[in-house]
Amino acid sequence: MDMILSQSFLTSLVVGLVMAGVPLLLAGLGEQISEKAGVLNIGIEGMMLIGAYAGFLGAWQTGSLWVGFLYGIGGGMAVALLMAVLCVRIGLSQIVIGIGLTLGAEGLTALLHHVQFSRSYPRLPGVETWAVPGLSALPVVGPGLFDRHPMVYLAIALAVILSMLYRKTHLGLTLQAAGDKPAALDGAGVDVLRTRFAAVLCTGALAGLGGAFMSEVGAGLFIPFMTNGAGFIGIVLAMLARGRPLWVLAGAALFGACLSMTTALQVAGINIPTDVIQMLPFAAVMAVLVIFGRRASLPAALGLPYVRGAR
Amino acid sequence: MMVEPAQSSGAGSLGLVTSAAGRAAVRIGLTAVAPVVLALVLSGAVLSQMGTDPLEYYGYVVQRAFMTPSGFQATVTRMAPLLLLGAGLILAFRAGLWNLGLDGQFMLGATAAAALAPPLAQVWPIPLVLAASMVAAMAAAALWSLLPALLKAYHGVNEIITTLMMSFLGLSVSNALVKLAFLDPTTTVPQTRTLAVADRLPPLSGTTVSSGVLIGLVAIVAVHLVMTRTSFGLRLRVVGANPRAAIHVGLRVPLLTVMVFAASAALVGLAGAVEILGVHGNVRADWNPAFGLAVIPLVFLARLNGLATIVYVLFFSALQIGAESAARRLGVPHYFSLVLVANLLIVLALVEHLSQRWRLDTRS
């Protein structure tokens, strides 16, 4: 009896980890693309929130989660387009515009939610899962990780693909150069602004997808302000990973585990205030920074607009 | 009233205004008034999409926040924490430091004040209690900024990430403190002990306006004067403009960094204390007004100028108070104020960029 109880407890812990971790993973991977290209994308929280709203709307209207994901990607990219035009093309402050976009997205989605859903609070039907043959028979990890919505596997695969892309392809080098030595990239005949523009749009797509996963798969409904700092955690993951997508995956798992622990312990009736457990991931990050702070490195031109010929 | 300068700016861009005074008027119209009108129009489009008449909404907000005594007093009271947050931000941003951990620092300050003031009020004279609570709030917030400050000053760790982390941590810590350490045992609502109304910051005579607004005004004017009129302020601005040059002229940049962070956070913590000691009297569990992110755009709209910040804070307080009331009367959630501020920020940034290009074009 005890054995079964603890196993189901552990399984729910893994499920929670995956559900909380995937949006963070997508946000972190997205932010990483921008940061590699030299754009500190503080607007990612707003992109996620718009993605969460658009994704829910799409899934609710069409009945298909995949259409919802497309909506989410579109929503995130719409905010990213604004950010790219203002910060990359025109060269306005990335931090100020990013905060402005986040605020605007918070207000706009809360208003839209009020108009459309505040009377009915619709919920999406339960999510269909796809069990990985063989692996899903494993105890705990099987039902927890290998019997989930396919988007979970796609997100994990994306981390691996991006890792190869950065290391093995010309595109990865171009991206890196846009953040480290934009002038050199310009000299080599690659358009820095176009590279950064594309990078910001990719960030928007992934952040929007992460938001859509949160509302469609994670919660099954849209709640105003539901991202609750997930975008900011994505920024932290990207910064700590120093350009390595697999580190983002590990970080997202760590943060996901802490977030999942808060609900799991409550369900298990253990009387620790959630606030104490919620501190764990942030405290862990600060500890890492204190220990390895000296070695933390970011792209040299991060946060600076590129103006050709300017010194 | 607002339409006239906007029209004259339209004439100016067509090259119809040639005198120097005319050009100055055009520039003010173009860079200060036109963006506000444009942002109001853009946000009005959102309102009309929601089925609300924008003019009715704006009229109601202005009427409620400025024309009714209770509304205007609420507006001025709301200015107190926002002014202090603005003062803290100007200090940090002018020195080139991104203190984005406002919400955590604010809540720690509020919690420190709420923990200290009610029990102390039993034994000490009230003015002393209020002063001690405010000092404790400032100390708590300043302490919370120490780790990001040291990491930035001596390890060069990006302060955006560390202050954000410490902000989330601070929110959790203050919540845990409210629920575990400072819980009021006499009520079932999870909150701290309540400071009696008579013991709070006294209202300005004949009004319900908390005198916290005076603290806010003094702080932001003081920060403005320090940054613009003293050598200390100049040193900070040099650090902000070019840290490497600052090292070459012999400034102790790490020390200045830590000092700026501590002072900035102390002002933010004081904002939390003023809100508790002047308005709420206690901290409820999970309470977080999240003023921080909203004040950052205001400070930038004011171009880091303390006096201009006062104007924007007045505008935003009125908007918040009016919007909260309109939520009940017109059924538009008060989140609309966020949309308006975001619109204003983006439009103003764009207009400034365009006007700079326009000025360059006319010169060449």
PDB file of N, CA and C in Angstrom, chain A residues 54-85:
ATOM      1  N   ALA A  54      -3.756  33.397 -27.253  1.00  0.00           N
ATOM      2  CA  ALA A  54      -4.078  33.036 -28.640  1.00  0.00           C
ATOM      3  C   ALA A  54      -4.202  31.526 -28.783  1.00  0.00           C
ATOM      4  N   GLY A  55      -3.313  30.788 -28.117  1.00  0.00           N
ATOM      5  CA  GLY A  55      -3.353  29.337 -28.192  1.00  0.00           C
ATOM      6  C   GLY A  55      -4.656  28.787 -27.644  1.00  0.00           C
ATOM      7  N   PHE A  56      -5.055  29.321 -26.498  1.00  0.00           N
ATOM      8  CA  PHE A  56      -6.314  28.855 -25.918  1.00  0.00           C
ATOM      9  C   PHE A  56      -7.480  29.180 -26.843  1.00  0.00           C
ATOM     10  N   LEU A  57      -7.456  30.414 -27.378  1.00  0.00           N
ATOM     11  CA  LEU A  57      -8.542  30.840 -28.273  1.00  0.00           C
ATOM     12  C   LEU A  57      -8.635  29.905 -29.478  1.00  0.00           C
ATOM     13  N   GLY A  58      -7.468  29.606 -30.081  1.00  0.00           N
ATOM     14  CA  GLY A  58      -7.451  28.743 -31.261  1.00  0.00           C
ATOM     15  C   GLY A  58      -7.977  27.353 -30.942  1.00  0.00           C
ATOM     16  N   ALA A  59      -7.506  26.796 -29.840  1.00  0.00           N
ATOM     17  CA  ALA A  59      -7.915  25.443 -29.481  1.00  0.00           C
ATOM     18  C   ALA A  59      -9.401  25.402 -29.131  1.00  0.00           C
ATOM     19  N   TRP A  60      -9.874  26.456 -28.507  1.00  0.00           N
ATOM     20  CA  TRP A  60     -11.270  26.505 -28.075  1.00  0.00           C
ATOM     21  C   TRP A  60     -12.207  26.675 -29.266  1.00  0.00           C
ATOM     22  N   GLN A  61     -11.764  27.496 -30.251  1.00  0.00           N
ATOM     23  CA  GLN A  61     -12.616  27.741 -31.416  1.00  0.00           C
ATOM     24  C   GLN A  61     -12.645  26.556 -32.374  1.00  0.00           C
ATOM     25  N   THR A  62     -11.478  25.932 -32.581  1.00  0.00           N
ATOM     26  CA  THR A  62     -11.420  24.882 -33.606  1.00  0.00           C
ATOM     27  C   THR A  62     -11.487  23.477 -33.017  1.00  0.00           C
ATOM     28  N   GLY A  63     -11.268  23.366 -31.716  1.00  0.00           N
ATOM     29  CA  GLY A  63     -11.274  22.047 -31.103  1.00  0.00           C
ATOM     30  C   GLY A  63      -9.994  21.266 -31.338  1.00  0.00           C
ATOM     31  N   SER A  64      -8.998  21.915 -31.951  1.00  0.00           N
ATOM     32  CA  SER A  64      -7.744  21.209 -32.193  1.00  0.00           C
ATOM     33  C   SER A  64      -6.607  21.894 -31.449  1.00  0.00           C
ATOM     34  N   LEU A  65      -5.883  21.121 -30.639  1.00  0.00           N
ATOM     35  CA  LEU A  65      -4.755  21.702 -29.912  1.00  0.00           C
ATOM     36  C   LEU A  65      -3.682  22.196 -30.877  1.00  0.00           C
ATOM     37  N   TRP A  66      -3.515  21.459 -31.994  1.00  0.00           N
ATOM     38  CA  TRP A  66      -2.437  21.834 -32.919  1.00  0.00           C
ATOM     39  C   TRP A  66      -2.721  23.175 -33.566  1.00  0.00           C
ATOM     40  N   VAL A  67      -3.988  23.430 -33.920  1.00  0.00           N
ATOM     41  CA  VAL A  67      -4.342  24.750 -34.449  1.00  0.00           C
ATOM     42  C   VAL A  67      -4.062  25.793 -33.373  1.00  0.00           C
ATOM     43  N   GLY A  68      -4.387  25.437 -32.133  1.00  0.00           N
ATOM     44  CA  GLY A  68      -4.102  26.346 -31.023  1.00  0.00           C
ATOM     45  C   GLY A  68      -2.622  26.683 -30.933  1.00  0.00           C
ATOM     46  N   PHE A  69      -1.778  25.658 -31.092  1.00  0.00           N
ATOM     47  CA  PHE A  69      -0.332  25.923 -31.045  1.00  0.00           C
ATOM     48  C   PHE A  69       0.069  26.900 -32.143  1.00  0.00           C
ATOM     49  N   LEU A  70      -0.531  26.718 -33.339  1.00  0.00           N
ATOM     50  CA  LEU A  70      -0.213  27.646 -34.432  1.00  0.00           C
ATOM     51  C   LEU A  70      -0.642  29.070 -34.067  1.00  0.00           C
ATOM     52  N   TYR A  71      -1.827  29.196 -33.496  1.00  0.00           N
ATOM     53  CA  TYR A  71      -2.288  30.510 -33.038  1.00  0.00           C
ATOM     54  C   TYR A  71      -1.273  31.097 -32.046  1.00  0.00           C
ATOM     55  N   GLY A  72      -0.842  30.254 -31.110  1.00  0.00           N
ATOM     56  CA  GLY A  72       0.100  30.712 -30.082  1.00  0.00           C
ATOM     57  C   GLY A  72       1.391  31.205 -30.706  1.00  0.00           C
ATOM     58  N   ILE A  73       1.899  30.421 -31.667  1.00  0.00           N
ATOM     59  CA  ILE A  73       3.127  30.835 -32.361  1.00  0.00           C
ATOM     60  C   ILE A  73       2.895  32.173 -33.052  1.00  0.00           C
ATOM     61  N   GLY A  74       1.736  32.289 -33.715  1.00  0.00           N
ATOM     62  CA  GLY A  74       1.422  33.539 -34.409  1.00  0.00           C
ATOM     63  C   GLY A  74       1.340  34.713 -33.441  1.00  0.00           C
ATOM     64  N   GLY A  75       0.687  34.495 -32.302  1.00  0.00           N
ATOM     65  CA  GLY A  75       0.556  35.564 -31.309  1.00  0.00           C
ATOM     66  C   GLY A  75       1.909  36.012 -30.794  1.00  0.00           C
ATOM     67  N   GLY A  76       2.747  35.032 -30.449  1.00  0.00           N
ATOM     68  CA  GLY A  76       4.081  35.366 -29.949  1.00  0.00           C
ATOM     69  C   GLY A  76       4.884  36.122 -31.001  1.00  0.00           C
ATOM     70  N   MET A  77       4.753  35.681 -32.258  1.00  0.00           N
ATOM     71  CA  MET A  77       5.527  36.337 -33.319  1.00  0.00           C
ATOM     72  C   MET A  77       5.020  37.750 -33.586  1.00  0.00           C
ATOM     73  N   ALA A  78       3.731  37.981 -33.372  1.00  0.00           N
ATOM     74  CA  ALA A  78       3.204  39.333 -33.585  1.00  0.00           C
ATOM     75  C   ALA A  78       3.856  40.309 -32.612  1.00  0.00           C
ATOM     76  N   VAL A  79       3.950  39.906 -31.334  1.00  0.00           N
ATOM     77  CA  VAL A  79       4.617  40.771 -30.351  1.00  0.00           C
ATOM     78  C   VAL A  79       6.090  40.912 -30.704  1.00  0.00           C
ATOM     79  N   ALA A  80       6.699  39.791 -31.136  1.00  0.00           N
ATOM     80  CA  ALA A  80       8.121  39.813 -31.485  1.00  0.00           C
ATOM     81  C   ALA A  80       8.385  40.736 -32.660  1.00  0.00           C
ATOM     82  N   LEU A  81       7.433  40.775 -33.601  1.00  0.00           N
ATOM     83  CA  LEU A  81       7.596  41.657 -34.760  1.00  0.00           C
ATOM     84  C   LEU A  81       7.689  43.116 -34.306  1.00  0.00           C
ATOM     85  N   LEU A  82       6.820  43.472 -33.368  1.00  0.00           N
ATOM     86  CA  LEU A  82       6.838  44.828 -32.813  1.00  0.00           C
ATOM     87  C   LEU A  82       8.192  45.106 -32.161  1.00  0.00           C
ATOM     88  N   MET A  83       8.633  44.134 -31.360  1.00  0.00           N
ATOM     89  CA  MET A  83       9.921  44.271 -30.668  1.00  0.00           C
ATOM     90  C   MET A  83      11.056  44.394 -31.685  1.00  0.00           C
ATOM     91  N   ALA A  84      11.005  43.570 -32.738  1.00  0.00           N
ATOM     92  CA  ALA A  84      12.089  43.581 -33.729  1.00  0.00           C
ATOM     93  C   ALA A  84      12.130  44.912 -34.466  1.00  0.00           C
ATOM     94  N   VAL A  85      10.952  45.422 -34.845  1.00  0.00           N
ATOM     95  CA  VAL A  85      10.921  46.699 -35.557  1.00  0.00           C
ATOM     96  C   VAL A  85      11.468  47.810 -34.662  1.00  0.00           C
TER      97      VAL A  85
END
